[in-house]
Coordinates of C-alpha atoms and ligand atoms in Angstrom, one line a residue:
Chain A
M11 CA 31.8 2.3 -7.9
E12 CA 34.5 4.8 -7.1
R13 CA 34.7 6.3 -3.7
L14 CA 35.1 10.1 -3.7
T15 CA 37.3 11.6 -1.1
T16 CA 38.0 15.2 -2.0
E17 CA 35.6 17.9 -1.3
A18 CA 35.9 19.1 -4.8
D19 CA 35.0 15.7 -6.3
L20 CA 32.1 15.3 -4.0
T21 CA 30.7 18.8 -4.6
R22 CA 31.0 18.3 -8.4
M23 CA 29.1 15.0 -8.1
A24 CA 26.4 16.7 -6.0
N25 CA 26.1 19.3 -8.7
T26 CA 25.7 16.6 -11.3
V27 CA 23.0 15.0 -9.2
R28 CA 21.2 18.3 -9.0
K29 CA 21.3 18.6 -12.8
D30 CA 20.0 15.0 -13.0
I31 CA 17.1 15.9 -10.7
I32 CA 16.1 18.9 -12.9
K33 CA 16.2 16.8 -16.0
M34 CA 14.3 14.0 -14.5
L35 CA 11.6 16.2 -13.2
L36 CA 11.2 18.0 -16.5
A37 CA 10.9 14.7 -18.3
A38 CA 8.4 13.4 -15.7
G39 CA 6.2 16.5 -15.8
S40 CA 5.5 16.0 -12.1
G41 CA 7.3 15.4 -8.9
H42 CA 9.1 17.0 -6.0
S43 CA 11.8 19.7 -6.5
A44 CA 12.8 21.4 -3.2
G45 CA 13.6 18.4 -0.9
P46 CA 15.6 16.4 -3.5
L47 CA 17.7 19.5 -4.5
D48 CA 18.5 20.3 -0.9
L49 CA 19.4 16.7 -0.2
A50 CA 21.9 16.4 -3.1
D51 CA 25.0 17.1 -0.9
I52 CA 23.9 14.7 1.9
A53 CA 22.9 11.9 -0.6
T54 CA 26.2 12.3 -2.5
A55 CA 28.3 12.2 0.7
L56 CA 26.4 9.1 1.8
Y57 CA 26.7 7.0 -1.4
F58 CA 30.1 8.2 -2.5
N59 CA 31.9 8.4 0.8
I60 CA 30.2 7.3 4.0
L61 CA 28.3 4.2 3.2
N62 CA 29.8 0.8 3.0
F63 CA 27.4 0.0 0.1
S64 CA 27.9 -0.6 -3.6
P65 CA 26.1 -2.3 -6.5
K66 CA 28.1 -5.5 -5.7
Q67 CA 26.9 -5.4 -2.1
K68 CA 23.1 -5.3 -2.6
T69 CA 22.5 -8.3 -0.3
D70 CA 25.8 -8.3 1.6
P71 CA 24.8 -8.9 5.3
D72 CA 27.6 -6.6 6.5
R73 CA 26.7 -3.6 4.2
D74 CA 25.6 -0.4 5.8
R75 CA 21.9 0.3 5.5
L76 CA 20.3 3.5 4.4
Y77 CA 16.5 3.8 4.8
V78 CA 14.8 6.8 3.4
S79 CA 11.7 7.7 5.3
C80 CA 10.5 10.7 3.2
G81 CA 9.7 8.7 0.0
H82 CA 8.7 11.8 -2.0
T83 CA 12.4 12.8 -2.2
A84 CA 12.8 9.9 -4.7
P85 CA 14.5 11.9 -7.5
V86 CA 17.7 12.6 -5.5
W87 CA 18.0 8.9 -4.4
Y88 CA 17.5 7.7 -8.0
A89 CA 20.1 10.1 -9.3
V90 CA 22.8 9.1 -6.8
L91 CA 22.0 5.4 -7.2
A92 CA 22.3 5.8 -11.0
R93 CA 25.6 7.8 -10.6
A94 CA 26.9 5.1 -8.2
G95 CA 26.2 2.4 -10.8
F96 CA 23.1 0.7 -9.5
F97 CA 21.3 1.2 -12.8
P98 CA 21.9 3.0 -16.1
I99 CA 21.9 6.8 -16.0
E100 CA 19.6 7.0 -19.0
E101 CA 16.9 5.2 -17.0
L102 CA 16.5 8.4 -14.9
Q103 CA 14.4 9.8 -17.8
T104 CA 11.7 7.1 -17.1
L105 CA 10.9 8.6 -13.7
R106 CA 7.1 8.3 -13.0
K107 CA 6.4 6.7 -16.4
L108 CA 4.3 3.6 -16.9
G109 CA 6.4 0.5 -16.5
S110 CA 9.4 2.3 -15.1
R111 CA 11.5 0.9 -12.3
L112 CA 11.6 4.5 -10.9
Q113 CA 8.2 4.9 -9.2
G114 CA 6.9 8.3 -8.0
H115 CA 7.9 7.3 -4.4
I116 CA 10.7 5.0 -3.6
D117 CA 10.0 1.3 -4.1
R118 CA 12.2 -1.5 -2.8
L119 CA 10.8 -4.1 -5.2
T120 CA 11.5 -2.2 -8.4
T121 CA 14.6 0.0 -7.8
P122 CA 18.0 -1.6 -7.3
G123 CA 19.7 -0.2 -4.2
I124 CA 16.5 0.9 -2.4
E125 CA 16.3 -0.8 1.0
S126 CA 12.7 -0.2 1.8
S127 CA 9.6 1.4 0.1
A128 CA 8.4 4.7 1.5
A129 CA 5.8 7.4 0.9
S130 CA 3.6 7.6 4.0
L131 CA 5.6 9.9 6.3
G132 CA 6.6 8.9 9.8
Q133 CA 7.4 5.2 9.0
G134 CA 11.1 5.1 8.1
L135 CA 12.6 5.6 11.5
S136 CA 10.8 2.6 12.9
I137 CA 12.1 0.5 10.1
A138 CA 15.6 1.7 10.7
C139 CA 15.1 0.9 14.4
G140 CA 14.3 -2.7 13.4
S141 CA 17.4 -2.8 11.3
A142 CA 19.6 -1.5 14.1
Y143 CA 18.0 -3.9 16.6
A144 CA 18.7 -6.8 14.2
S145 CA 22.3 -5.8 14.0
K146 CA 22.4 -5.8 17.8
M147 CA 20.8 -9.3 18.0
D148 CA 23.3 -10.6 15.4
K149 CA 26.3 -8.8 16.9
K150 CA 27.0 -7.2 13.6
T151 CA 28.7 -3.8 13.3
Y152 CA 27.1 -2.4 10.2
Q153 CA 25.7 1.1 10.6
T154 CA 22.0 1.9 10.0
Y155 CA 21.3 5.3 8.5
V156 CA 17.9 6.8 8.1
L157 CA 17.0 10.0 6.3
L158 CA 14.0 11.9 7.8
S159 CA 12.3 15.1 6.7
D160 CA 11.5 17.8 9.2
G161 CA 7.8 17.7 8.2
E162 CA 7.4 14.1 9.3
H163 CA 8.2 15.1 12.9
D164 CA 4.6 16.1 13.1
E165 CA 3.7 12.4 13.0
G166 CA 3.2 10.7 16.3
S167 CA 4.7 7.5 14.9
T168 CA 8.1 9.2 14.4
W169 CA 8.1 9.9 18.2
E170 CA 7.2 6.3 19.0
A171 CA 10.4 5.4 17.1
I172 CA 12.5 8.1 18.7
S173 CA 11.4 6.8 22.1
F174 CA 12.2 3.2 21.1
A175 CA 15.7 4.0 19.8
G176 CA 16.5 5.9 23.0
H177 CA 15.1 3.3 25.3
Y178 CA 17.1 0.5 23.6
K179 CA 20.2 2.7 23.1
L180 CA 20.5 1.7 19.4
S181 CA 24.0 3.1 19.0
H182 CA 24.4 1.7 15.5
L183 CA 21.6 4.0 14.3
T184 CA 22.2 7.4 12.7
A185 CA 19.2 9.5 11.8
I186 CA 19.8 12.5 9.5
I187 CA 17.1 15.1 9.4
D188 CA 16.7 17.3 6.4
R189 CA 16.0 20.5 8.3
N190 CA 14.9 22.6 5.3
N191 CA 12.1 24.5 7.2
I192 CA 9.4 23.8 4.6
Q193 CA 6.5 21.4 4.2
I194 CA 3.5 21.5 1.9
D195 CA 1.3 24.1 3.5
G196 CA 4.0 26.5 4.4
P197 CA 7.2 27.1 6.5
T198 CA 7.5 24.4 9.1
E199 CA 7.3 26.8 12.0
T200 CA 3.9 28.1 10.8
V201 CA 2.5 24.7 10.0
M202 CA 3.6 23.0 13.2
K203 CA 6.5 24.2 15.4
K204 CA 9.6 22.1 15.5
E205 CA 12.3 24.6 16.5
N206 CA 13.3 22.7 19.5
L207 CA 14.1 19.4 17.8
K208 CA 17.5 19.1 19.4
D209 CA 16.2 19.4 22.9
R210 CA 13.4 16.9 22.1
Y211 CA 15.8 14.3 20.7
E212 CA 18.1 14.7 23.7
A213 CA 15.2 14.3 26.1
F214 CA 14.6 10.9 24.5
G215 CA 18.2 9.7 25.0
W216 CA 19.8 10.6 21.7
H217 CA 23.0 12.4 21.0
V218 CA 22.5 15.3 18.6
I219 CA 24.8 17.0 16.2
E220 CA 23.8 20.1 14.2
I221 CA 25.5 20.8 10.9
N222 CA 25.2 22.8 7.7
G223 CA 23.8 20.2 5.4
H224 CA 25.5 21.6 2.4
N225 CA 29.0 21.4 3.8
M226 CA 30.6 18.1 2.6
E227 CA 33.2 18.1 5.3
A228 CA 30.7 18.7 8.0
I229 CA 28.4 15.9 6.7
I230 CA 31.2 13.4 6.7
D231 CA 32.6 14.5 10.0
A232 CA 29.2 14.3 11.6
C233 CA 28.7 10.8 10.3
N234 CA 32.1 9.7 11.5
E235 CA 31.4 11.2 14.9
A236 CA 28.0 9.4 15.0
K237 CA 29.6 6.1 14.2
A238 CA 32.1 6.6 17.0
I239 CA 29.4 7.1 19.7
V240 CA 28.7 3.7 21.2
E241 CA 26.3 4.7 23.9
Y242 CA 23.4 6.4 22.1
P243 CA 21.6 6.7 18.8
V244 CA 22.7 9.8 17.1
C245 CA 20.6 12.4 15.3
I246 CA 22.3 14.7 12.8
I247 CA 20.1 17.8 12.3
A248 CA 21.3 18.9 8.8
H249 CA 20.3 22.5 8.2
T250 CA 19.6 22.9 4.5
I251 CA 18.1 25.4 2.1
A252 CA 15.0 24.1 0.4
G253 CA 15.6 24.0 -3.4
K254 CA 19.3 24.6 -2.9
G255 CA 21.2 25.5 -6.1
V256 CA 18.3 27.0 -8.1
D257 CA 17.8 30.6 -7.0
F258 CA 14.1 30.9 -7.7
M259 CA 13.4 27.7 -5.8
E260 CA 15.5 28.4 -2.7
Y261 CA 13.6 28.8 0.6
K262 CA 10.3 28.4 -1.1
F263 CA 7.8 25.9 0.2
E264 CA 5.8 26.3 -3.1
W265 CA 8.5 24.1 -4.7
H266 CA 7.9 21.2 -2.4
G267 CA 5.8 19.2 -4.9
N268 CA 6.2 20.9 -8.3
P269 CA 8.5 20.2 -11.2
P270 CA 10.1 23.0 -13.2
N271 CA 8.6 23.8 -16.6
K272 CA 10.8 23.9 -19.7
E273 CA 11.9 27.5 -19.2
Q274 CA 12.5 27.1 -15.5
A275 CA 14.5 23.9 -16.1
R276 CA 16.7 25.7 -18.7
D277 CA 17.3 28.5 -16.2
A278 CA 18.0 26.0 -13.4
L279 CA 20.5 24.0 -15.5
R280 CA 22.3 27.2 -16.6
Q281 CA 22.7 28.1 -12.9
L282 CA 23.9 24.7 -12.0
R283 CA 26.4 24.5 -14.9
S284 CA 27.8 27.9 -13.9
L285 CA 28.4 26.4 -10.4
D286 CA 30.5 23.6 -12.0
N287 CA 33.0 26.2 -13.2
K288 CA 33.3 27.5 -9.7
I289 CA 34.1 24.2 -8.2
N290 CA 37.8 24.4 -8.3
P291 CA 40.0 22.1 -6.2
S292 CA 42.2 25.0 -5.3
D293 CA 39.4 27.0 -3.8
L294 CA 38.5 24.2 -1.4
Chain B
M17 CA -24.0 -40.8 13.4
S18 CA -22.0 -37.6 13.6
N19 CA -21.3 -37.9 9.8
F20 CA -17.9 -36.2 10.2
S21 CA -15.7 -36.3 7.2
K22 CA -13.1 -39.0 7.8
A23 CA -10.3 -37.0 6.3
A24 CA -10.9 -34.2 8.9
H25 CA -9.8 -36.4 11.8
L26 CA -12.0 -34.5 14.2
S27 CA -11.9 -35.2 17.9
P28 CA -14.4 -37.9 18.9
A29 CA -15.4 -35.5 21.8
T30 CA -16.4 -32.8 19.3
L31 CA -20.1 -32.8 20.1
R32 CA -19.8 -34.0 23.7
H33 CA -19.7 -31.9 26.9
D34 CA -16.3 -33.1 27.8
V35 CA -14.7 -31.7 24.7
H36 CA -11.4 -30.0 25.6
M37 CA -11.6 -26.2 25.8
A38 CA -8.8 -23.7 25.0
P39 CA -8.6 -20.3 23.4
T40 CA -7.1 -20.0 19.9
R41 CA -4.5 -17.6 21.3
D42 CA -3.0 -20.5 23.2
G43 CA -2.3 -22.2 19.9
Y44 CA -0.2 -19.1 18.9
G45 CA 1.7 -19.1 22.2
I46 CA 2.5 -22.7 21.9
G47 CA 3.2 -22.6 18.2
V48 CA 5.6 -19.7 18.3
V49 CA 7.6 -21.3 21.0
E50 CA 7.9 -24.5 19.0
L51 CA 9.0 -22.4 16.0
G52 CA 11.5 -20.5 18.1
E53 CA 13.1 -23.8 19.2
N54 CA 14.0 -24.7 15.7
D55 CA 14.6 -21.4 14.1
E56 CA 16.9 -18.7 15.4
R57 CA 15.2 -16.1 13.1
I58 CA 11.9 -16.2 14.9
A59 CA 11.3 -13.0 17.0
V60 CA 8.3 -11.8 18.9
L61 CA 7.3 -8.2 19.4
C62 CA 4.5 -7.2 21.8
A63 CA 2.8 -3.9 22.6
D64 CA 2.3 -4.2 26.4
L65 CA 0.0 -7.2 26.1
A66 CA 2.4 -10.1 26.5
E67 CA 0.2 -12.3 28.7
S68 CA -3.1 -11.7 27.0
T69 CA -1.7 -12.5 23.7
R70 CA 0.3 -15.5 25.1
S71 CA 3.5 -13.9 23.8
N72 CA 4.8 -14.3 27.4
L73 CA 5.5 -18.0 26.6
F74 CA 8.0 -16.9 24.0
R75 CA 9.4 -14.2 26.3
E76 CA 10.1 -16.7 29.0
K77 CA 11.8 -19.1 26.7
F78 CA 13.7 -16.7 24.4
P79 CA 14.1 -13.3 26.2
E80 CA 16.8 -12.2 23.8
R81 CA 14.5 -12.6 20.8
F82 CA 11.5 -11.0 22.5
I83 CA 11.1 -7.2 22.1
E84 CA 8.8 -5.2 24.4
M85 CA 7.5 -2.4 22.3
G86 CA 5.4 -0.5 24.8
V87 CA 2.0 0.8 23.7
A88 CA 3.1 1.7 20.3
E89 CA 1.5 -0.4 17.5
Q90 CA 2.6 1.8 14.6
N91 CA 6.3 1.5 15.7
M92 CA 5.9 -2.2 16.4
A93 CA 4.7 -2.9 12.8
N94 CA 7.6 -1.1 11.3
V95 CA 10.3 -2.2 13.7
A96 CA 9.2 -5.7 12.6
V97 CA 9.6 -4.6 8.9
G98 CA 13.2 -3.5 9.7
L99 CA 13.9 -6.8 11.4
S100 CA 12.4 -8.8 8.5
L101 CA 14.4 -7.0 5.9
N102 CA 17.5 -8.1 7.9
G103 CA 16.7 -11.8 8.0
K104 CA 14.4 -12.1 11.0
I105 CA 10.9 -13.6 11.0
P106 CA 9.0 -11.3 13.4
F107 CA 5.6 -12.1 14.9
I108 CA 3.9 -8.9 16.3
A109 CA 1.2 -9.4 18.8
T110 CA -1.5 -7.2 20.2
Y111 CA -5.3 -6.9 20.1
A112 CA -6.8 -6.9 16.6
V113 CA -8.5 -3.6 17.3
F114 CA -5.1 -2.0 17.5
S115 CA -3.3 -4.1 14.9
P116 CA -4.4 -3.9 12.1
G117 CA -6.7 -1.2 13.6
R118 CA -4.2 1.4 14.6
N119 CA -1.3 0.6 12.2
W120 CA -3.1 -0.2 9.0
D121 CA -1.1 2.4 7.0
Q122 CA 2.2 0.9 8.2
I123 CA 0.9 -2.6 7.3
R124 CA -0.2 -1.4 3.9
I125 CA 2.9 0.3 2.7
S126 CA 5.8 -1.0 4.8
S127 CA 4.7 -4.7 5.0
C128 CA 2.4 -5.3 2.0
Y129 CA 3.7 -2.9 -0.7
N130 CA 7.2 -3.7 0.5
N131 CA 6.4 -7.4 0.7
A132 CA 8.1 -7.7 4.1
N133 CA 8.1 -11.0 5.9
V134 CA 6.1 -9.9 9.0
K135 CA 3.5 -12.0 10.8
F136 CA 0.6 -10.1 12.4
I137 CA -1.2 -11.7 15.4
G138 CA -4.6 -10.1 15.9
A139 CA -5.7 -11.2 19.3
H140 CA -9.1 -10.8 21.0
A141 CA -11.0 -10.7 17.7
G142 CA -14.7 -11.3 17.5
I143 CA -17.7 -10.5 19.6
S144 CA -16.7 -13.3 22.0
V145 CA -14.1 -11.0 23.6
G146 CA -17.0 -10.3 26.0
P147 CA -17.1 -7.9 28.9
D148 CA -14.5 -5.4 27.7
G149 CA -17.2 -4.3 25.3
G150 CA -17.5 -3.0 21.8
T151 CA -14.3 -1.0 21.8
H152 CA -12.3 -4.2 22.2
Q153 CA -14.2 -6.5 19.9
A154 CA -12.5 -6.5 16.5
L155 CA -15.1 -7.1 13.9
E156 CA -13.4 -5.4 11.0
D157 CA -9.9 -6.9 10.9
I158 CA -10.5 -9.5 8.2
A159 CA -11.8 -6.8 5.9
L160 CA -8.9 -4.6 6.7
T161 CA -6.3 -7.3 5.9
R162 CA -7.8 -9.3 3.1
V163 CA -8.1 -6.2 0.9
L164 CA -4.3 -5.8 0.9
P165 CA -2.2 -7.3 -2.0
N166 CA 0.5 -9.7 -0.9
M167 CA -1.2 -10.4 2.5
T168 CA -2.3 -13.9 3.5
V169 CA -5.2 -14.1 6.0
L170 CA -5.6 -17.0 8.4
V171 CA -8.5 -17.5 10.8
P172 CA -8.1 -20.7 12.8
C173 CA -11.1 -22.5 14.3
D174 CA -9.5 -23.8 17.5
S175 CA -6.2 -23.7 19.3
E176 CA -4.8 -26.8 17.5
E177 CA -5.5 -25.2 14.1
A178 CA -4.0 -21.9 15.4
R179 CA -0.8 -23.8 16.3
K180 CA -0.6 -25.2 12.8
A181 CA -1.4 -21.8 11.3
I182 CA 1.5 -20.3 13.1
H183 CA 3.8 -22.9 11.7
A184 CA 2.4 -22.4 8.2
A185 CA 2.8 -18.6 8.5
A186 CA 6.5 -18.9 9.3
K187 CA 7.0 -20.8 6.0
I188 CA 5.4 -18.1 3.9
N189 CA 7.8 -15.4 2.7
G190 CA 5.6 -12.4 3.0
P191 CA 3.1 -10.7 5.3
V192 CA 0.5 -12.9 7.1
Y193 CA -2.4 -12.0 9.4
I194 CA -3.5 -14.5 11.9
R195 CA -6.8 -13.8 13.8
L196 CA -7.2 -15.1 17.3
A197 CA -9.9 -15.1 19.9
R198 CA -9.8 -14.6 23.7
V199 CA -12.3 -17.1 25.1
A200 CA -11.8 -20.8 25.5
T201 CA -13.7 -22.7 22.8
P202 CA -13.9 -26.4 21.9
V203 CA -10.7 -27.9 20.5
F204 CA -12.4 -30.2 17.9
T205 CA -9.6 -30.7 15.4
T206 CA -6.7 -32.9 16.2
E207 CA -3.0 -33.2 15.4
K208 CA -4.0 -35.3 12.4
T209 CA -6.4 -32.8 11.0
P210 CA -4.9 -31.5 7.7
F211 CA -4.0 -27.8 7.4
T212 CA -2.8 -26.3 4.2
V213 CA -2.7 -22.6 3.5
G214 CA -5.2 -21.9 0.7
K215 CA -7.2 -25.1 1.2
A216 CA -10.6 -25.4 2.7
L217 CA -11.4 -28.5 4.8
Q218 CA -14.7 -30.3 4.7
L219 CA -15.7 -31.2 8.3
R220 CA -19.0 -32.9 7.6
D221 CA -20.7 -34.1 4.5
G222 CA -24.2 -33.2 3.4
D223 CA -26.0 -32.0 0.3
D224 CA -28.9 -29.8 1.3
V225 CA -27.0 -26.7 2.5
A226 CA -23.4 -25.9 2.9
I227 CA -22.3 -24.0 6.0
I228 CA -18.9 -22.3 5.2
G229 CA -16.9 -20.1 7.5
A230 CA -13.9 -19.6 9.8
G231 CA -13.0 -19.3 13.4
P232 CA -14.3 -20.9 16.6
I233 CA -17.8 -20.3 15.3
M234 CA -17.2 -23.4 13.2
H235 CA -18.0 -25.5 16.3
S236 CA -21.4 -23.9 16.4
A237 CA -21.8 -24.8 12.8
L238 CA -21.1 -28.4 13.6
V239 CA -23.6 -28.3 16.4
A240 CA -26.2 -26.7 14.2
A241 CA -25.6 -29.3 11.4
H242 CA -26.1 -32.1 14.0
Q243 CA -29.4 -30.6 15.2
L244 CA -30.7 -30.2 11.7
V245 CA -30.4 -34.0 11.1
E246 CA -33.6 -34.4 13.1
K247 CA -35.4 -32.1 10.7
G248 CA -34.1 -34.3 7.9
I249 CA -31.7 -31.6 6.6
S250 CA -28.2 -32.7 5.7
C251 CA -25.6 -30.0 6.0
R252 CA -22.2 -29.9 4.6
V253 CA -19.8 -28.0 6.9
I254 CA -16.7 -26.5 5.4
N255 CA -13.9 -24.9 7.4
L256 CA -12.2 -22.1 5.6
P257 CA -9.2 -21.2 7.7
T258 CA -7.5 -19.3 4.8
I259 CA -9.6 -16.3 3.8
K260 CA -6.9 -15.2 1.4
P261 CA -5.9 -16.8 -0.9
I262 CA -9.4 -18.3 -0.9
D263 CA -10.2 -21.8 -1.9
S264 CA -12.5 -21.0 -4.8
D265 CA -12.8 -24.6 -6.0
A266 CA -14.2 -25.8 -2.6
I267 CA -16.7 -23.0 -2.5
E268 CA -17.9 -23.5 -6.1
Q269 CA -18.2 -27.3 -5.5
A270 CA -20.2 -26.8 -2.4
A271 CA -22.5 -24.4 -4.3
R272 CA -23.0 -26.9 -7.1
S273 CA -23.8 -29.8 -4.9
C274 CA -25.8 -28.1 -2.1
R275 CA -27.3 -25.1 -4.0
A276 CA -27.6 -23.0 -0.8
I277 CA -25.0 -21.6 1.5
V278 CA -24.8 -20.1 5.0
T279 CA -21.7 -18.2 5.8
V280 CA -20.5 -17.9 9.4
E281 CA -18.1 -15.6 11.1
E282 CA -17.6 -13.4 14.1
H283 CA -17.0 -10.3 12.0
Q284 CA -18.9 -7.6 10.2
I285 CA -20.7 -9.3 7.3
F286 CA -19.5 -6.4 5.1
G287 CA -16.0 -7.2 3.9
G288 CA -15.5 -10.4 5.9
V289 CA -15.6 -14.1 5.3
G290 CA -19.1 -14.1 3.9
S291 CA -18.2 -11.4 1.5
A292 CA -15.1 -13.3 0.4
I293 CA -17.2 -16.4 -0.2
T294 CA -19.9 -14.5 -2.1
E295 CA -17.3 -12.8 -4.3
V296 CA -16.4 -16.3 -5.4
L297 CA -20.0 -17.5 -5.9
A298 CA -20.9 -14.4 -7.9
Q299 CA -18.2 -15.3 -10.4
T300 CA -18.7 -19.1 -10.5
Y301 CA -22.0 -20.5 -9.4
P302 CA -24.4 -18.1 -7.7
V303 CA -26.8 -19.6 -5.2
P304 CA -28.9 -18.2 -2.3
V305 CA -26.8 -17.2 0.7
E306 CA -27.6 -16.2 4.3
F307 CA -24.9 -14.4 6.3
I308 CA -24.2 -15.1 10.0
G309 CA -22.1 -12.4 11.5
M310 CA -22.3 -8.8 12.7
H311 CA -24.9 -6.8 10.8
N312 CA -23.5 -3.3 10.7
S313 CA -23.3 -2.6 14.4
F314 CA -20.7 -2.5 17.3
G315 CA -20.8 -5.0 20.1
E316 CA -21.2 -4.3 23.8
S317 CA -20.3 -5.7 27.2
G318 CA -21.7 -9.1 28.2
T319 CA -20.6 -12.7 28.5
P320 CA -19.5 -14.4 25.2
E321 CA -22.6 -16.6 25.3
E322 CA -24.9 -13.7 25.8
L323 CA -23.3 -11.7 23.0
L324 CA -23.2 -14.6 20.5
H325 CA -26.9 -15.2 21.3
K326 CA -28.0 -11.5 21.1
Y327 CA -26.1 -10.9 17.9
R328 CA -27.2 -14.2 16.3
M329 CA -23.9 -15.9 16.0
D330 CA -24.8 -19.1 18.0
A331 CA -25.9 -22.6 16.9
P332 CA -29.7 -21.8 17.0
A333 CA -29.1 -18.7 14.8
I334 CA -27.2 -20.9 12.3
V335 CA -30.1 -23.4 12.4
R336 CA -32.6 -20.6 11.6
A337 CA -30.3 -19.3 8.7
V338 CA -30.2 -22.8 7.2
L339 CA -34.0 -23.2 7.3
K340 CA -34.3 -19.7 5.7
V341 CA -31.8 -20.3 2.9
I342 CA -33.4 -23.7 2.1
K343 CA -36.7 -21.9 1.4
R344 CA -34.9 -19.7 -1.1
K345 CA -33.5 -22.6 -3.1
Ligands
TPP18 C1 1.4 10.2 6.4 C2 1.4 11.2 5.3 N1 0.6 12.2 5.3 C3 0.6 13.1 4.3 C4 1.5 13.0 3.3 C5 1.5 14.0 2.1 N2 2.8 14.8 2.2 C6 3.8 14.5 1.3 S1 5.2 15.3 1.7 C7 4.5 16.1 3.0 C8 5.2 17.1 3.9 C9 6.3 17.8 3.3 O1 7.2 18.2 4.3 P1 8.6 17.5 4.4 O2 8.3 16.1 4.8 O3 9.4 18.3 5.4 O4 9.2 17.5 3.0 P2 9.9 18.6 2.1 O5 8.9 19.5 1.5 O6 10.8 19.3 3.0 O7 10.6 17.8 1.0 C10 3.1 15.7 3.1 C11 2.2 16.2 4.1 C12 2.4 11.9 3.3 N3 3.2 11.6 2.3 N4 2.3 11.0 4.3
MG19 MG1 10.8 19.8 5.0

């Protein structure tokens, strides 16, 4: 697996991942669009630049760990794993089909590269805490990353884990929040307020970094900063645009759990292809 | 005279007043320290109940492998998953009403669906919890755990069997639930008593009725069987410490030779040990069954003896159930 270092290469890969997501969802006929699309930049930065993790290192005790807590964002993780060589790209078309290794929600036992199954929100941060605690016990220096959605901050169990990580100063833990401002029933601030997430994390003993979750350089810099902080767990609040890259999906909570139909997929792919032409190394 | 099965190696004091008494939770406390001495991977997590669950024994010996979780059972279950995915063998301990009670969703998806190597200690299970009352008497935990794919469910009958169950659980690569009780009960098995996951153990031979069940109530089953000798009734008593995977052969054999069964447990009869046994019987060799256990109600405050008497989970109640089931043969 090749590590991508230039912003142009990473952005191009993220765009490829977005196209994969649209094609997968169209073939599946069901699934989640908004979250996976807005996570494409973060997921690409993680697998192609930040993580010390490759298909050869699936059980390497020193590999970095990435736990995804919001299991419904499966398509984006499948797409980056396939692009990173964990399984054949053609297999993406089997998403959600009977007998597929690509289950509707991420599944450790079926998909190569997935560290833990997830679907019920509010569980992943605890699992990541266990991973970070284990590294502390074993005096290992790998980094544990966890991807959280904003919606799952409604869950009390998320706050149990935030409290635990702060209490035990799990400094090898980096939580990245997909702050896309949507959940199923509407905008996050209407469903259940979370506008003061930064203050809340800080009150629990975390260091917080806020970034634009579509800016590759910002994502990579924030992860490097997080790794360098040895006193506290770090939370990166990544501000994203739900459905990013497909204009009729952007900012719309209605696209949380729906796939595009044929026409919409064609339109989405046309938009994403036109973006490809705009990604020019000299502009970046 | 006692007619105990030789192979069970029961204590000679089993039916005497001087039988040694200890709670099954002691067997966990001792067992997990023994494990810790030989295996660096063993860790213990506890949700603010270290002494009641006997996790304090491990904390004293291996403070660096003990994790205080605070009153946060959902987080505890999944921190354990994270530890297990990174090579540890975590035991998580609290009252059974809270785990699997509070964190069943975590157990279902992150431990069972994920097949994570986590061991769940459900302490203070059963009506014999006593004065804390119905809120604290877990009578649903076997149902909640045995319904989960990948889960192994162990219900030890005394502290010695609990100690062995803890050792056996550590050898299984996957989630295991171990149910424990608060109150001191007779320690009637011995170091020599066999314990194999998935195997029932005949404690006493007989061919009129088979009493099958799990937990400390098995001692009352032995007392009942002994009393029934006077009435000319010979009871087989089978200890079923593994509820899942269940020993179907032992149950079917008991049904074939005794043709009547009494199931015994300190748990709701819906979904518990008796249900598991009758699921086997219905598919192999159906015979009349009487259920000793909680019949669709919550417990209340009282001494363990008062409660076991009131809710008909003591030896006299078992005797009556045997007499009743024999009439249905
Ligand atoms: C414990 C739990 N309750 C309910 C659900 C159903 N559900 C799936 S996603 C979701 C919330 C969506 O918001 P967010 O997590 O922010 O995801 P996004 O739409 O931004 O991708 C809900 C309630 C769930 N998966 N888990
Ligand atoms: Mg959201």
